[in-house]
XYZ file of C-alpha atoms in Angstrom:
175
model
C 15.635 -13.483 11.144
C 15.451 -17.240 10.704
C 12.576 -18.823 8.887
C 11.253 -22.262 9.573
C 8.082 -24.348 9.366
C 5.738 -23.985 12.745
C 6.142 -27.930 13.325
C 9.785 -28.353 12.412
C 12.799 -28.941 14.513
C 14.071 -25.566 13.213
C 16.744 -26.895 10.877
C 14.907 -27.046 7.394
C 16.111 -24.543 4.743
C 13.899 -22.389 2.470
C 14.189 -25.044 -0.220
C 12.949 -27.620 1.968
C 9.756 -25.757 2.575
C 7.953 -27.137 -0.265
C 7.311 -30.295 1.915
C 4.791 -28.327 3.439
C 1.254 -26.964 2.196
C 0.939 -23.414 0.986
C 1.921 -21.054 3.835
C 2.190 -17.777 5.169
C 4.795 -16.405 7.323
C 4.497 -14.595 10.937
C 7.200 -13.327 13.402
C 7.630 -14.101 17.076
C 10.321 -13.164 19.478
C 11.708 -16.208 21.108
C 14.745 -14.955 23.042
C 15.740 -11.535 24.567
C 18.728 -9.094 23.631
C 19.903 -5.766 24.747
C 19.555 -2.705 22.329
C 22.861 -1.254 22.738
C 22.121 2.381 21.183
C 19.373 4.477 19.721
C 19.836 7.049 17.031
C 17.103 9.778 16.335
C 17.293 11.079 12.705
C 15.241 14.070 11.795
C 15.105 15.038 8.192
C 13.580 18.225 6.700
C 10.733 17.941 5.384
C 9.461 16.038 8.451
C 8.447 12.639 8.113
C 4.748 11.955 8.985
C 2.741 9.127 9.966
C -1.089 8.805 10.802
C -2.029 8.576 14.636
C -1.450 4.897 15.776
C 1.401 4.369 13.248
C 5.017 4.602 13.997
C 7.762 6.095 11.931
C 11.151 4.376 11.214
C 13.205 5.639 8.231
C 10.946 6.794 5.626
C 8.227 4.043 6.370
C 5.162 3.813 8.795
C 4.179 0.734 10.548
C 1.038 -0.278 12.256
C 0.872 -3.063 14.706
C -2.441 -4.671 15.121
C -3.930 -5.717 18.340
C -6.707 -7.877 16.802
C -6.098 -11.267 15.549
C -7.292 -12.208 12.086
C -6.244 -14.755 9.231
C -3.329 -13.799 6.894
C -5.803 -12.645 3.915
C -8.115 -10.598 6.203
C -4.686 -9.126 7.995
C -3.670 -7.975 4.583
C -6.941 -6.523 3.617
C -6.853 -4.540 6.770
C -3.527 -3.226 5.915
C -4.607 -2.370 2.364
C -7.807 -0.352 3.900
C -5.258 1.629 5.743
C -3.154 2.449 2.734
C -0.456 -0.050 3.299
C 0.223 -3.586 3.052
C 1.632 -6.337 5.282
C 5.286 -5.568 6.056
C 8.207 -6.399 3.745
C 11.529 -7.104 5.740
C 14.042 -5.253 3.450
C 17.242 -5.251 5.460
C 18.875 -5.875 8.918
C 18.149 -2.263 10.040
C 14.250 -2.802 9.523
C 14.855 -6.219 11.131
C 16.294 -4.757 14.255
C 13.530 -2.156 14.474
C 10.900 -4.899 14.313
C 12.783 -6.932 16.554
C 12.863 -4.080 19.342
C 9.252 -3.019 18.576
C 7.618 -6.725 18.726
C 9.111 -7.082 21.980
C 7.165 -4.116 23.380
C 3.939 -5.186 21.408
C 3.764 -8.737 22.472
C 1.549 -9.314 25.400
C 2.588 -12.850 25.839
C 5.437 -15.348 24.260
C 2.840 -16.742 22.159
C 1.987 -13.842 20.084
C 2.740 -13.810 16.555
C 2.547 -11.205 13.793
C 1.486 -11.864 10.133
C 4.045 -10.332 7.621
C 3.654 -9.959 3.803
C 5.560 -13.291 2.907
C 3.599 -16.270 1.316
C 4.034 -19.141 -0.926
C 0.121 -19.308 -1.740
C 0.666 -18.608 -5.442
C 3.013 -21.342 -6.009
C 4.176 -23.919 -3.367
C 7.791 -23.576 -2.246
C 7.999 -20.115 -4.113
C 8.179 -17.339 -1.610
C 7.065 -14.137 -2.581
C 6.532 -10.764 -0.611
C 3.231 -9.010 -1.044
C 4.949 -6.674 -3.748
C 5.608 -9.804 -5.752
C 9.369 -9.817 -5.103
C 10.876 -13.267 -4.185
C 12.389 -13.992 -0.803
C 16.125 -13.028 -0.594
C 17.560 -15.052 1.997
C 20.476 -12.563 2.115
C 20.746 -9.173 3.221
C 23.709 -8.264 1.246
C 26.057 -9.747 -1.473
C 28.223 -11.249 0.940
C 25.852 -14.055 1.632
C 25.140 -13.214 5.023
C 21.811 -15.137 5.531
C 18.927 -13.830 7.468
C 19.536 -15.732 10.496
C 21.881 -12.747 11.641
C 20.037 -12.522 14.991
C 18.610 -15.163 17.657
C 15.733 -12.872 18.495
C 13.286 -12.556 15.519
C 12.097 -15.871 13.931
C 9.687 -16.152 11.326
C 7.523 -19.204 11.668
C 5.767 -20.724 8.664
C 2.338 -21.086 9.681
C 0.784 -24.466 8.138
C -2.845 -22.532 7.326
C -2.821 -19.001 6.466
C -6.510 -19.076 8.179
C -5.097 -19.087 11.902
C -5.816 -15.660 13.543
C -2.471 -13.775 14.502
C -1.888 -9.940 14.931
C -0.051 -8.460 12.007
C 2.305 -5.716 10.981
C 1.184 -3.142 8.290
C 3.801 -0.873 6.362
C 3.578 2.072 4.006
C 5.628 5.023 2.973
C 5.609 7.776 5.114
C 3.796 11.214 4.157
C 5.991 14.296 3.932
C 5.076 17.947 5.364
C 7.022 20.936 6.062
C 8.353 21.285 9.556
C 7.494 24.579 11.367
């Protein structure tokens, strides 16, 4: 996952984003790749997501088809019992990359995620209040581990885009 301002030449680092006004973050697939394997894991009790939500490793994801500004998108996610997605690691990023490729109608589709610097310019926070960590692990591997999923910094959070909601799965007993 690589982050850069929409109007940039894709070479800014997160510490240079403060050059831009308060922003929100959205995702777009810009290249293709091949998914080499898929493993289905079944736990007991069974993971459950409501109709229209997709399950992945203990979380439920909802990919909106309507376009709304960032704040309205966040409110829609909250109304559904979740929030805009927070990308916590490589596995989740790979899932989103694969799923976004399926959800995109055209190459210009972008999806709001739960990352913004609206509280303090240049201080990027996820919707849960945690700071953006540009590494997935302690070995300093930056989020730019794939060429396929890019996070664009939208100059205005008022631009309508689709969005990705996320919430914890509900558990039920398998029968």
